XYZ file of C-alpha atoms in Angstrom:
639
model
C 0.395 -0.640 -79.548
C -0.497 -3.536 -76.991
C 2.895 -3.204 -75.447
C 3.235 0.541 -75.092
C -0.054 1.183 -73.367
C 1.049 -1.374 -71.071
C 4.171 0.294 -70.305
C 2.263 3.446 -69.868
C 0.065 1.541 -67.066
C 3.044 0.277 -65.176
C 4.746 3.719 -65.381
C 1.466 5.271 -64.029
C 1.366 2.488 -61.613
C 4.671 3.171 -60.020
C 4.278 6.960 -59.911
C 1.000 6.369 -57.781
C 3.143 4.583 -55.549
C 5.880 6.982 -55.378
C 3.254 9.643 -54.324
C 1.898 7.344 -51.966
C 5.075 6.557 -50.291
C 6.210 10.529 -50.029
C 2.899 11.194 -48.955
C 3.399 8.249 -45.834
C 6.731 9.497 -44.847
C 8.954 12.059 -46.704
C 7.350 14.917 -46.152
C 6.050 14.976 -42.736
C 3.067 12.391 -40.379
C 0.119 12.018 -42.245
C -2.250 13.962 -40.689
C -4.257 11.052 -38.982
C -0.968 10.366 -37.570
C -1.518 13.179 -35.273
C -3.481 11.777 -32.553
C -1.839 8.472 -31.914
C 1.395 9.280 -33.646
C 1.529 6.020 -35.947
C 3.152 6.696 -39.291
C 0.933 4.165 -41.247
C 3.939 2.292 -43.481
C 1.812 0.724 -44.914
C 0.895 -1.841 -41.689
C 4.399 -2.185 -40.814
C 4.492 -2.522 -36.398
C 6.819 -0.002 -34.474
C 10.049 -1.834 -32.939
C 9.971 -3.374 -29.991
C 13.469 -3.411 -29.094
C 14.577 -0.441 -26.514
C 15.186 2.798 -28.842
C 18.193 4.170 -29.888
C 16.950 7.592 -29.375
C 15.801 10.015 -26.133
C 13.937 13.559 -25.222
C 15.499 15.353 -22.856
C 14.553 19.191 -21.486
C 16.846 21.743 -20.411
C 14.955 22.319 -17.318
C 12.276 19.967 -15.016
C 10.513 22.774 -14.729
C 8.640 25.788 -16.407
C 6.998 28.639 -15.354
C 3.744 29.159 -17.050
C 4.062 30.970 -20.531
C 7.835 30.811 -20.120
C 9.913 28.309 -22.498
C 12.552 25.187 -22.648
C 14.780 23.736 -24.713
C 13.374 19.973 -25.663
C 16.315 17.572 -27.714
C 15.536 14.784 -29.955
C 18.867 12.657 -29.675
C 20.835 9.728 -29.490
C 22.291 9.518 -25.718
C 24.902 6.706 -27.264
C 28.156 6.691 -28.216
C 27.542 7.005 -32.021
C 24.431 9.053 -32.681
C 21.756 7.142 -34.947
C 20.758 9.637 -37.616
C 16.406 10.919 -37.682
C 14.780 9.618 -40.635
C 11.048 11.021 -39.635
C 9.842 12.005 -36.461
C 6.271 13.616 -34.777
C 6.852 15.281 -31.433
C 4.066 16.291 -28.881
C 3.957 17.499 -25.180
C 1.308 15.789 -23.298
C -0.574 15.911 -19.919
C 0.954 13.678 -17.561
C -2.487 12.875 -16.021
C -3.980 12.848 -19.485
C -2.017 11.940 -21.863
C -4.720 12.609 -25.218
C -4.140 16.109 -24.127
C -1.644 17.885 -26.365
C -0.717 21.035 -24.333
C 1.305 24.201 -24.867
C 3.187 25.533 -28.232
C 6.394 25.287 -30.550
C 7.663 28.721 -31.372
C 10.940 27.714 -32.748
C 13.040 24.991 -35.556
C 16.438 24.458 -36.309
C 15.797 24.421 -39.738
C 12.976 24.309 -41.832
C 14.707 22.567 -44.567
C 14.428 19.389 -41.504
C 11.341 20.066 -39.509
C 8.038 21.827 -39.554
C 5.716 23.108 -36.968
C 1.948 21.963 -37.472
C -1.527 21.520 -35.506
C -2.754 18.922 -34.327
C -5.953 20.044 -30.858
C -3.951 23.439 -30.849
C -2.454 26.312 -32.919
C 1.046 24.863 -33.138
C 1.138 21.954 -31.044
C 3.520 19.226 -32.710
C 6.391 19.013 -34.625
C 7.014 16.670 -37.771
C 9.903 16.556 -40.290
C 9.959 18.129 -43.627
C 12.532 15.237 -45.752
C 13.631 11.706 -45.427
C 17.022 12.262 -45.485
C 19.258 11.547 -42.293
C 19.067 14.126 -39.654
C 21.671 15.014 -36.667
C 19.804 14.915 -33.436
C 17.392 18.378 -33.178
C 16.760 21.094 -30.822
C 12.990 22.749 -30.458
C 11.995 25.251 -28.484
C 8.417 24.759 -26.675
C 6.137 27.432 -24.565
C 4.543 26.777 -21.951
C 0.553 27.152 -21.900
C -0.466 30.172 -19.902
C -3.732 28.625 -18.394
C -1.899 25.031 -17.398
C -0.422 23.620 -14.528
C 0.922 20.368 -13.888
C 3.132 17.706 -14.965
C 3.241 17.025 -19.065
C 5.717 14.794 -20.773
C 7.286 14.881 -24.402
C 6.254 12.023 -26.638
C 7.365 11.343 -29.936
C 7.751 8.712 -32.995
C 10.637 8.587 -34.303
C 11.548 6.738 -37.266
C 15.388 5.215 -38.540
C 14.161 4.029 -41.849
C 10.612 3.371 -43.582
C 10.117 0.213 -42.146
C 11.822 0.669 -38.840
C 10.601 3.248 -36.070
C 9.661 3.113 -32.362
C 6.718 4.566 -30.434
C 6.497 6.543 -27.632
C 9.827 7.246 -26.962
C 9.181 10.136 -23.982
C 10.706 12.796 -22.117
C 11.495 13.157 -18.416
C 8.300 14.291 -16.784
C 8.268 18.169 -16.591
C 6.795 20.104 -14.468
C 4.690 23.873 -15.237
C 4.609 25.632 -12.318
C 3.345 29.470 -11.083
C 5.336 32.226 -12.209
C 6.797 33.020 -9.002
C 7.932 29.394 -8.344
C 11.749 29.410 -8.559
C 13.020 27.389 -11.298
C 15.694 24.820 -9.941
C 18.054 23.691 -13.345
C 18.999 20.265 -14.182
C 21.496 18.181 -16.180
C 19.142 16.317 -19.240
C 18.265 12.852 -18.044
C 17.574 10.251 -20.552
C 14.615 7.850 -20.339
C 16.696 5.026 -22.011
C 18.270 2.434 -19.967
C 21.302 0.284 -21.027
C 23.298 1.861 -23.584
C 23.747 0.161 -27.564
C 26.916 -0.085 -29.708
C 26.620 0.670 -33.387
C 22.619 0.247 -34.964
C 19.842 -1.158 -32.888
C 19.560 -4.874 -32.788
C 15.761 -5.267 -33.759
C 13.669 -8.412 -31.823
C 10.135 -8.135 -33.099
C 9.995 -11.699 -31.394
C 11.353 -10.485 -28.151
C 9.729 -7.642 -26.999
C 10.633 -5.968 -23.924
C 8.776 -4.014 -21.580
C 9.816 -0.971 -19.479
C 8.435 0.084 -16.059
C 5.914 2.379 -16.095
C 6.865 6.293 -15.235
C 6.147 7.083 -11.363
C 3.136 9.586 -11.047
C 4.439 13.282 -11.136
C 3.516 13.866 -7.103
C 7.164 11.485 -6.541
C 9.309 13.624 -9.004
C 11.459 16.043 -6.639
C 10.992 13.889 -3.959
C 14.729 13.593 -3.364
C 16.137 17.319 -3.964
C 13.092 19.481 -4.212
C 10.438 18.459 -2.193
C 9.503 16.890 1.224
C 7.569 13.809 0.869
C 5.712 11.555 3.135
C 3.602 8.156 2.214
C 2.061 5.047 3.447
C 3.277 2.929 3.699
C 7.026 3.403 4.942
C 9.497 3.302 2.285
C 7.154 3.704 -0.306
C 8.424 6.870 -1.938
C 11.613 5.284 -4.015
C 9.372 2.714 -5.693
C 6.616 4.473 -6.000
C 3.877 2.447 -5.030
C 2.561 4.712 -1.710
C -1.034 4.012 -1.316
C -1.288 7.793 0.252
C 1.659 10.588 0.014
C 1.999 14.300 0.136
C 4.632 16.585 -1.195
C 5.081 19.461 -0.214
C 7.297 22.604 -2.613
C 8.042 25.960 -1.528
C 8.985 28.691 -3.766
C 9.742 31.250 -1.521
C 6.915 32.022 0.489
C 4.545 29.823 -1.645
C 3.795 26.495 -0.123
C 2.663 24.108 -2.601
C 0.839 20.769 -1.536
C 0.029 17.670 -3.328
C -1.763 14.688 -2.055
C -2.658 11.459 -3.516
C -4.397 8.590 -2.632
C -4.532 4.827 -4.225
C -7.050 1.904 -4.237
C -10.119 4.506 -5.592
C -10.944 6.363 -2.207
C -13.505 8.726 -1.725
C -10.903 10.924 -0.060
C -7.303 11.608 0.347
C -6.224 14.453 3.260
C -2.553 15.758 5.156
C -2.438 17.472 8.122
C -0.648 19.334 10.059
C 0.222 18.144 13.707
C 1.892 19.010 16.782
C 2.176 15.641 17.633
C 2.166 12.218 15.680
C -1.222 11.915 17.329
C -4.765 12.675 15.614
C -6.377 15.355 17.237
C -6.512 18.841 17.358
C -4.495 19.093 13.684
C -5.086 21.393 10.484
C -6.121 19.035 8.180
C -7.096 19.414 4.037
C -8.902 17.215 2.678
C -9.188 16.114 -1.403
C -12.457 14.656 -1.565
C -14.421 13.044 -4.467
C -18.116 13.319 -5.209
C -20.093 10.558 -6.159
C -20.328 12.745 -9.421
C -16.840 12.387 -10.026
C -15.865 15.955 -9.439
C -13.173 16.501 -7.103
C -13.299 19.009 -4.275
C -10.893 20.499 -1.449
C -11.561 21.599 1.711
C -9.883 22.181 4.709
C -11.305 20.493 8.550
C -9.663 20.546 12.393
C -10.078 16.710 13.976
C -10.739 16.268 17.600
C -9.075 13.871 19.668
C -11.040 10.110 20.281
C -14.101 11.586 18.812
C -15.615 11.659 14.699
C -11.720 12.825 13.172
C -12.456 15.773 11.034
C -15.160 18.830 11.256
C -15.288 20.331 8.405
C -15.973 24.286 7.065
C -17.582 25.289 10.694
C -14.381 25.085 12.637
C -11.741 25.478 9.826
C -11.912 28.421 7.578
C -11.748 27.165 3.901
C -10.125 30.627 2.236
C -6.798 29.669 3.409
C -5.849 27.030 0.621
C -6.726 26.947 -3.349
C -7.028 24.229 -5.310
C -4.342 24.341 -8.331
C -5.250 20.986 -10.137
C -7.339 17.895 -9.206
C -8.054 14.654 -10.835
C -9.415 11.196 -10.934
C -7.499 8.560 -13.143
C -6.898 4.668 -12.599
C -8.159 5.111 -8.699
C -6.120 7.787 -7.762
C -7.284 10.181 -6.114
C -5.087 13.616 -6.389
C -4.913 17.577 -5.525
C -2.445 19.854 -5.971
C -3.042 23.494 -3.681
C -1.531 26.310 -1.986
C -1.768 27.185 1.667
C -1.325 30.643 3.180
C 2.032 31.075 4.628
C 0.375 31.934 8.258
C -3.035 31.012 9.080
C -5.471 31.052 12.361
C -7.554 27.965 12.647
C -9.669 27.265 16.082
C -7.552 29.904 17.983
C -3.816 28.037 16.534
C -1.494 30.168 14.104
C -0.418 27.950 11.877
C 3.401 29.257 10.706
C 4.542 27.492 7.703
C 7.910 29.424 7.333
C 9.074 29.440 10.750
C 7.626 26.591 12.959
C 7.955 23.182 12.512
C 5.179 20.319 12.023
C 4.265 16.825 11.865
C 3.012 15.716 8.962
C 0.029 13.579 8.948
C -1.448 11.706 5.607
C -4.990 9.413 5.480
C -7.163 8.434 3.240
C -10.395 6.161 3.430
C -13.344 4.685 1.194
C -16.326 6.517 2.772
C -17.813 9.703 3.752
C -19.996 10.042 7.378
C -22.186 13.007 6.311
C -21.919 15.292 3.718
C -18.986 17.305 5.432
C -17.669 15.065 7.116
C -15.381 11.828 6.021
C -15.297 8.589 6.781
C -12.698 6.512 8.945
C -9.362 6.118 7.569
C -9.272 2.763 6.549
C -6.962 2.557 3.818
C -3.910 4.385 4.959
C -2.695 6.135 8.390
C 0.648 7.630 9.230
C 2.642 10.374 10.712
C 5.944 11.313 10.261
C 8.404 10.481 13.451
C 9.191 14.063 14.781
C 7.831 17.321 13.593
C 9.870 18.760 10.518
C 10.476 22.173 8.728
C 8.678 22.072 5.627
C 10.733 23.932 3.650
C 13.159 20.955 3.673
C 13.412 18.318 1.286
C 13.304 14.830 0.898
C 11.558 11.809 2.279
C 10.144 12.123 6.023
C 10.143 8.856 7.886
C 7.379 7.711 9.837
C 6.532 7.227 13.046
C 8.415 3.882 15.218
C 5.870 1.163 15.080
C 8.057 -0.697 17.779
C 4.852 -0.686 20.671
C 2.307 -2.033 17.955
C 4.568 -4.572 16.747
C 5.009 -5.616 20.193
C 1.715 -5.845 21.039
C 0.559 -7.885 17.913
C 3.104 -10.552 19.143
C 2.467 -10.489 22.992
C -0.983 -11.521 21.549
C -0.103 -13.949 19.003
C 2.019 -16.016 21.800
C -0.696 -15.564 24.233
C -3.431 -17.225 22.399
C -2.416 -19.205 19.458
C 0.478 -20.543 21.711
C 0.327 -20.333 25.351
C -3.552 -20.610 25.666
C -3.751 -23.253 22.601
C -1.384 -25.616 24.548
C -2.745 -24.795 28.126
C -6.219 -25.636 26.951
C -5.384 -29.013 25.605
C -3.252 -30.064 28.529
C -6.136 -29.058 30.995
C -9.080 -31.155 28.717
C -6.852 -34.152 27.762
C -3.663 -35.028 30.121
C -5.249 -34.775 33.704
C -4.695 -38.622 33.620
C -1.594 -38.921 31.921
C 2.101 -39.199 33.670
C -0.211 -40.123 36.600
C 1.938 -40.383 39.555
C 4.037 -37.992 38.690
C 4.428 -34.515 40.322
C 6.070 -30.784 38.764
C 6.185 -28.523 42.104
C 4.502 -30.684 44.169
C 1.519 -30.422 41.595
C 0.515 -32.770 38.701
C 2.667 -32.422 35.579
C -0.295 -31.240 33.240
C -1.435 -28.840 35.805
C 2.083 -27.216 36.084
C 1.974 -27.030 32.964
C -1.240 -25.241 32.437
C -0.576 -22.721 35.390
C 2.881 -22.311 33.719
C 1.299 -21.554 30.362
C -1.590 -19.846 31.482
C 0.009 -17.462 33.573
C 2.288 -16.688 30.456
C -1.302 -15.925 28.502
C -2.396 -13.361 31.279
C 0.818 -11.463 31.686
C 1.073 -11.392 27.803
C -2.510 -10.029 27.203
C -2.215 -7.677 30.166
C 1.223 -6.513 29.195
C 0.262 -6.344 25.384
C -2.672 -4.139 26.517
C -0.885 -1.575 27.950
C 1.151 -1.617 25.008
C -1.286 -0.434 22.569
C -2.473 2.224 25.246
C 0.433 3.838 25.545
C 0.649 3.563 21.716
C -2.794 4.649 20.269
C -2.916 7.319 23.792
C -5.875 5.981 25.221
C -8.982 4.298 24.311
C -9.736 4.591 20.222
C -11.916 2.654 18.027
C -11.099 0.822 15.007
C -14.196 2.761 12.484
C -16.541 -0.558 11.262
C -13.844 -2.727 12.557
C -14.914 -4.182 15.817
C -11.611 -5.270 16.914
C -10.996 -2.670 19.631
C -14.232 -4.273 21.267
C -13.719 -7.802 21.294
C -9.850 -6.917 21.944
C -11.301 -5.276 25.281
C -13.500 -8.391 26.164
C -11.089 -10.987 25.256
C -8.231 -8.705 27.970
C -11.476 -8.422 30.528
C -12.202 -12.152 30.500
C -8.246 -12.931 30.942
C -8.190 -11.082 33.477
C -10.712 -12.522 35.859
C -10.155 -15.823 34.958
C -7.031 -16.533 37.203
C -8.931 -14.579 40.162
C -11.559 -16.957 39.878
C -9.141 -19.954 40.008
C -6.998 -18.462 43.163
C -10.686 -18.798 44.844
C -11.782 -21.988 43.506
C -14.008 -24.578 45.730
C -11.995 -27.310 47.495
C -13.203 -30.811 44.524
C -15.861 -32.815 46.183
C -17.714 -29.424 47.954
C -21.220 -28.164 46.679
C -19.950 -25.255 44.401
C -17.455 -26.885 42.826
C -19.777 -27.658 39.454
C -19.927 -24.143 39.250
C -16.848 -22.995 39.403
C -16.093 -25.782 36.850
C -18.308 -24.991 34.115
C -17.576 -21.156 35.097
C -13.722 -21.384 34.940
C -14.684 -23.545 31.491
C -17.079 -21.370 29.995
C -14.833 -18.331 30.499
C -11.337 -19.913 29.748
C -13.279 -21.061 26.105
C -14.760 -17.435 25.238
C -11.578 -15.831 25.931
C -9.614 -17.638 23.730
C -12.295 -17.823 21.195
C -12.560 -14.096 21.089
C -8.654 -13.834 21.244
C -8.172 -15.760 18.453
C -10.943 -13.957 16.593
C -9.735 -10.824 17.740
C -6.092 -11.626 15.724
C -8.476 -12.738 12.583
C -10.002 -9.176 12.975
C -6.263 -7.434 12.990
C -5.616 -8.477 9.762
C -8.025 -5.845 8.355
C -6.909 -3.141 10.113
C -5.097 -1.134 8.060
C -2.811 0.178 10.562
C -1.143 -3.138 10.900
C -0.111 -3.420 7.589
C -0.889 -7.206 7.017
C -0.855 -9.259 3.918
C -4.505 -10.220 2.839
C -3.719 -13.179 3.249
C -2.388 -13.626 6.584
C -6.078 -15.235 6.858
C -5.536 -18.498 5.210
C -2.311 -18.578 8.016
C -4.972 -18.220 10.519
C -7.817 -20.378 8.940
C -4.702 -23.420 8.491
C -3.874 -22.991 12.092
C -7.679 -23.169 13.386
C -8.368 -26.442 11.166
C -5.497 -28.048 12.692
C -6.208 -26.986 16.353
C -9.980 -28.405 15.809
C -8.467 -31.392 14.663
C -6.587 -32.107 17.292
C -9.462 -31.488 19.859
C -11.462 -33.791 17.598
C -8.518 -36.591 17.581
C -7.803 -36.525 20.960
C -12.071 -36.435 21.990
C -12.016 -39.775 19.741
C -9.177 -40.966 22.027
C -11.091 -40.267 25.171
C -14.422 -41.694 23.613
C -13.086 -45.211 22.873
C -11.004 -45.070 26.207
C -13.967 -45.136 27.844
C -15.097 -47.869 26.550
C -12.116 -50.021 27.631
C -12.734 -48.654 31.524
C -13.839 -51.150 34.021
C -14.104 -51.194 38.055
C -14.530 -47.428 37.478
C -10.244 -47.452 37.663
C -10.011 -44.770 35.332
C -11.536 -41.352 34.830
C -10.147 -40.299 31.615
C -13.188 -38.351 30.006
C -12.578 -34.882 30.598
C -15.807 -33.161 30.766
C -17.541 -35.833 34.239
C -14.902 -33.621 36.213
C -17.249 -31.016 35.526
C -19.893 -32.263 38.199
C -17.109 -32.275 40.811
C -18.399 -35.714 41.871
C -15.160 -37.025 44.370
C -14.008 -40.788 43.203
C -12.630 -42.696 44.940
C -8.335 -42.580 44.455
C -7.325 -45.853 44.550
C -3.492 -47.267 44.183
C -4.162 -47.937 40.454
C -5.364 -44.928 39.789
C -2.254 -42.842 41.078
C 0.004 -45.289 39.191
C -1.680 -46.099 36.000
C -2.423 -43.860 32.987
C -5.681 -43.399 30.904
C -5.797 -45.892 27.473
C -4.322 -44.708 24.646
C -2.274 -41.938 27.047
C 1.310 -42.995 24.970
C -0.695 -41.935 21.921
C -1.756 -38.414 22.858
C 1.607 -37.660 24.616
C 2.906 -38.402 20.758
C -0.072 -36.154 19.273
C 0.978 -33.618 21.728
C 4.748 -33.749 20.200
C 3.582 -33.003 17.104
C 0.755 -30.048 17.700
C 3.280 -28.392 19.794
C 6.193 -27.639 17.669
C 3.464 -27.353 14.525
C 1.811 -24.764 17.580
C 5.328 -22.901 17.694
C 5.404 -22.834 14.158
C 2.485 -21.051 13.507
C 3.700 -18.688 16.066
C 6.711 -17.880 14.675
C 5.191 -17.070 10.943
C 2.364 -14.641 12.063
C 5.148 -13.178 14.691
C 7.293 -12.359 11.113
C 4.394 -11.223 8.889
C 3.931 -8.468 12.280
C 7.148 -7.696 13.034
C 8.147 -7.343 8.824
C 5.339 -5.846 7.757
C 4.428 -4.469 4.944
C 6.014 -7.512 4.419
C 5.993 -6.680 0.704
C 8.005 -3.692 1.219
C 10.327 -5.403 3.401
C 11.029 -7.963 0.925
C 11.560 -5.406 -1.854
C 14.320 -3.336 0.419
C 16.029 -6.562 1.196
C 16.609 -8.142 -2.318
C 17.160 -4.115 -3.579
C 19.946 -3.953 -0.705
């Protein structure tokens, strides 16, 4: 008897586990597999290897209550048979958000239709065995629009199946929108030979999908972000996109980097002022609004709902997710805003795009300090594609004029002034001193730079503009007032040995120092300014150049200090600041033929800050004239 009720146990035993396992996988996902989509095999991992299967759609888009084809699949050469499978379509922005319906199987001997948040919303299979790859068809939800994505499990075996292998995004649009067809695209990308070669011990990781404002950006829509040549790898820190259906114009704007608002415009120019902007703003609630504002020319940069009626756009879908900010809208074909008609269909427009981190009042944003651009030349915006911006070729040239001004030419022409007036004595450079040639040479190189790189950035910018909380507009305007009276002051300067030449020394001192103090904190304060486009940390290229030029004052004041010392008979004069008190010395023969102490070991110190001087140069003159210098890197190696 012992024996046969033990056989009985292990024969009740096994059927439990038979019922189990069909329960796991051969008839369908277990129903808390209908969230998250993980079979539950009893703790065995999905694959990490790339899958052998794909979701494609017969179309990239779908009007609203209308359906598509969606294709579970193998896009190889050999198609690897279905053992199970769940299939969802999910918000793009979203993604716990199962959205629209399946109204039709190719079999229900293979696959069922079940709920999971809705009536009908996912598909399972109905049997173990081997399947060929399968065709569903899905509706559209009725009261959704946006970008949603097909996600499934599938599963080759029991113990082998991948998660979230996903569809091409796909895009519900309006019912009038005209539905442009595409070939199925396949989100896999290498193609396999025979089975999949499983590496649980190699994983491998696939980019992650670009957001659904840069899908059509190359045949269906017309695209602009910041910064330039963001758009293909779709990393813009502010873009807009722009459809049209007919006579529907559809707008989306995004903005990156959490900002309290994102806004395009619409410009005659590729200047700010006097532009139909609309703005995407978000409340320190959370909830995201859109209006639209007209911005005035050197003044606050948008005026919002008093001078812009607000009835001519409505907000199709906003969100908030991973600090991006985003709206998606429609505009009026023709509008009237502060006395303009604004054309969409038949006159052409720049396209402007900003975004900042703060708001002025309640209706009224904040400066744009996290992205700034206009497109090049005003376009149609019915076209499509990717808009380029505007030439950057004056600010690029002005951020070096000023780089080689200060950190080179005044850099050097200080240090010869303070610390070589008695070194190569004797010897003459136009009938002058060599280190005073040398300073006029290099000084006059300062002044025409700053002069000419301040008429750069006028001609660039159209006038006077500041910089929002940035003050580097002001001190900019100081440092180019100081440079410029400095060399008018010199052309007048007191004859040495009369009354008022103390003054105009510690004067033409005083003034030299502050402008070059204020020009070199003036580049410090560029590096912030978004418009420039700078690495963060382009500082510590700064902060490494001002160490070493502070060094080499504070070597070559040691030099002077102990030279002193070693003066007798009152030959020498080698301390730079007594020729402040314009006290006349007596010149004698030694003096005009001998050099300070220690002279052969500053003119050595000198060739090596120089060329280390031009080095510096050159590096900030690259990060300027390659910047984003991220970008620009990314092009080249891509190229």
């Amino acid at each position: 008897m012992l024996p046969r009720k033990r056989n009985m146990r292990l024969m009740l035993v096994a059927l439990l586990s038979l019922v189990k396992y069909t329960h796991q996988y051969g008839s369908g996902a277990p129903p808390l597999a209908c969230l998250d989509q993980i079979p539950r095999h009893n703790g065995i991992q999905a694959q990490t290897s790339v899958p052998p299967y794909a979701i494609y759609t017969s179309t990239a888009q779908v009007r609203q209550g209308d359906t598509l084809n969606v294709t579970i699949g193998s896009p190889f050469g050999a198609p690897t048979p279905i053992g199970g499978f769940i299939l969802q379509a999910r918000e793009i922005q979203d993604t716990n958000k199962i959205v629209g319906r399946f109204t039709k199987i190719p079999d229900p001997g293979v696959a069922q239709i079940t709920s999971c948040r809705g009536q009908n919303d996912t598909v399972t299979h109905t049997s173990p065995d081997e399947k060929p790859p399968l065709n569903f068809m899905w509706q559209a939800p009725k009261d959704f629009l946006g970008g949603v994505e097909f996600r499934a499990t599938v599963a080759q075996g029991y113990a082998t199946f991948w998660k979230n292998v996903e569809s091409p995004l796909v895009e519900v649009v309006t019912p009038e929108t005209e539905i442009m067809t595409t070939e199925p695209s396949y989100t896999t990308r290498r193609p396999l030979h025979g089975p999949p070669v499983i590496m649980e011990n190699k994983p491998t990781t696939t980019p992650a999908p670009f957001d659904l404002i840069y899908q059509g950006c190359a045949d269906t829509k017309l695209c602009f972000g910041v910064p330039q040549n963001c758009i293909q790898s779709g990393n813009c820190k502010a873009i807009v996109a722009i459809f049209v259906a007919g006579d529907t114009y559809t707008f989306e704007i995004q903005g990156t980097d959490n900002p309290k608002y994102v806004a395009a415009a619409l410009s005659m120019d590729n200047k700010m002022g006097d532009d139909s902007a609309m703005e995407c703003v978000r409340n320190d609630n959370g909830r995201v609004n859109l209006f639209t504002s007209w911005t005035y020319p050197k003044v606050e940069p948008y005026v919002r709902r008093s001078d812009s009626p607000q009835n001519i756009v409505q907000l199709l879908e906003s969100s908030t997710i991973d600090g991006k900010l985003y709206c998606k809208f429609k505009r009026d074909t023709v509008s009237t805003v502060m006395g303009q008609t604004f054309d969409l269909a038949n006159n052409r427009y720049n396209l402007m795009v900003v975004s900042g981190n703060s708001m002025k009042e309640a209706d009224r944003v904040g400066f744009h300090g996290l992205a700034y651009e206009a497109t090049g030349q005003p376009l149609s915006l019915a076209s499509v594609g990717t808009a380029a911006g505007g030439s950057k070729l004056l600010l690029k040239l002005h951020g070096s004029f000023m780089i080689i001004a200060w950190l080179g030419a005044a850099s050097l022409g200080i240090v010869l002034a303070r610390y070589f007036k008695k070194t190569w004595d004797g010897k003459t450079l136009g009938g002058v001193d060599i280190w005073f040639a040398y300073h006029r040479i290099l000084m006059v190189l300062t002044w025409v730079l700053t002069v000419g790189g301040f008429i750069l950035i006028l001609v660039e910018v159209g006038g006077w503009q500041t910089t929002g909380d940035n003050p580097h507009a002001i001190t900019g305007i100081v440092t180019v007032l100081l440079c410029f009276i400095q060399p008018i002051g010199a052309f007048f300067r007191p004859h040495p040995g009369t009354k008022n030449r103390p003054i105009f020394n510690w004067l033409h001192w005083f003034v030299g120092n502050s402008a070059h103090i204020l020009g070199i904190a003036t580049i410090f304060l560029a590096v912030y300014l978004q418009k420039a486009e700078l690495p963060p940390w382009t500082v510590f290229v700064l902060t490494a150049y001002v160490v070493f030029h502070v060094l080499t004052h504070v070597v070559l004041s040691l030099t002077v200090c102990v030279s002193e010392g070693r003066i007798s008979n009152g030959r020498v004069n080698s301390f730079p600041m007594k020729d402040m008190l314009g006290q006349s010395r007596q010149i004698t023969a030694v003096d005009r033929s001998t050099d300070a102490p220690f002279s052969g070991f500053r003119k050595h110190l000198l060739g090596v800050y120089a060329p280390i001087i031009l080095l510096f140069v050159i590096a900030m003159i690259c990060l300027v004239a390659l910047a984003p210098i991220g970008s620009t890197y990314n092009n080249l190696m891509g190229a």
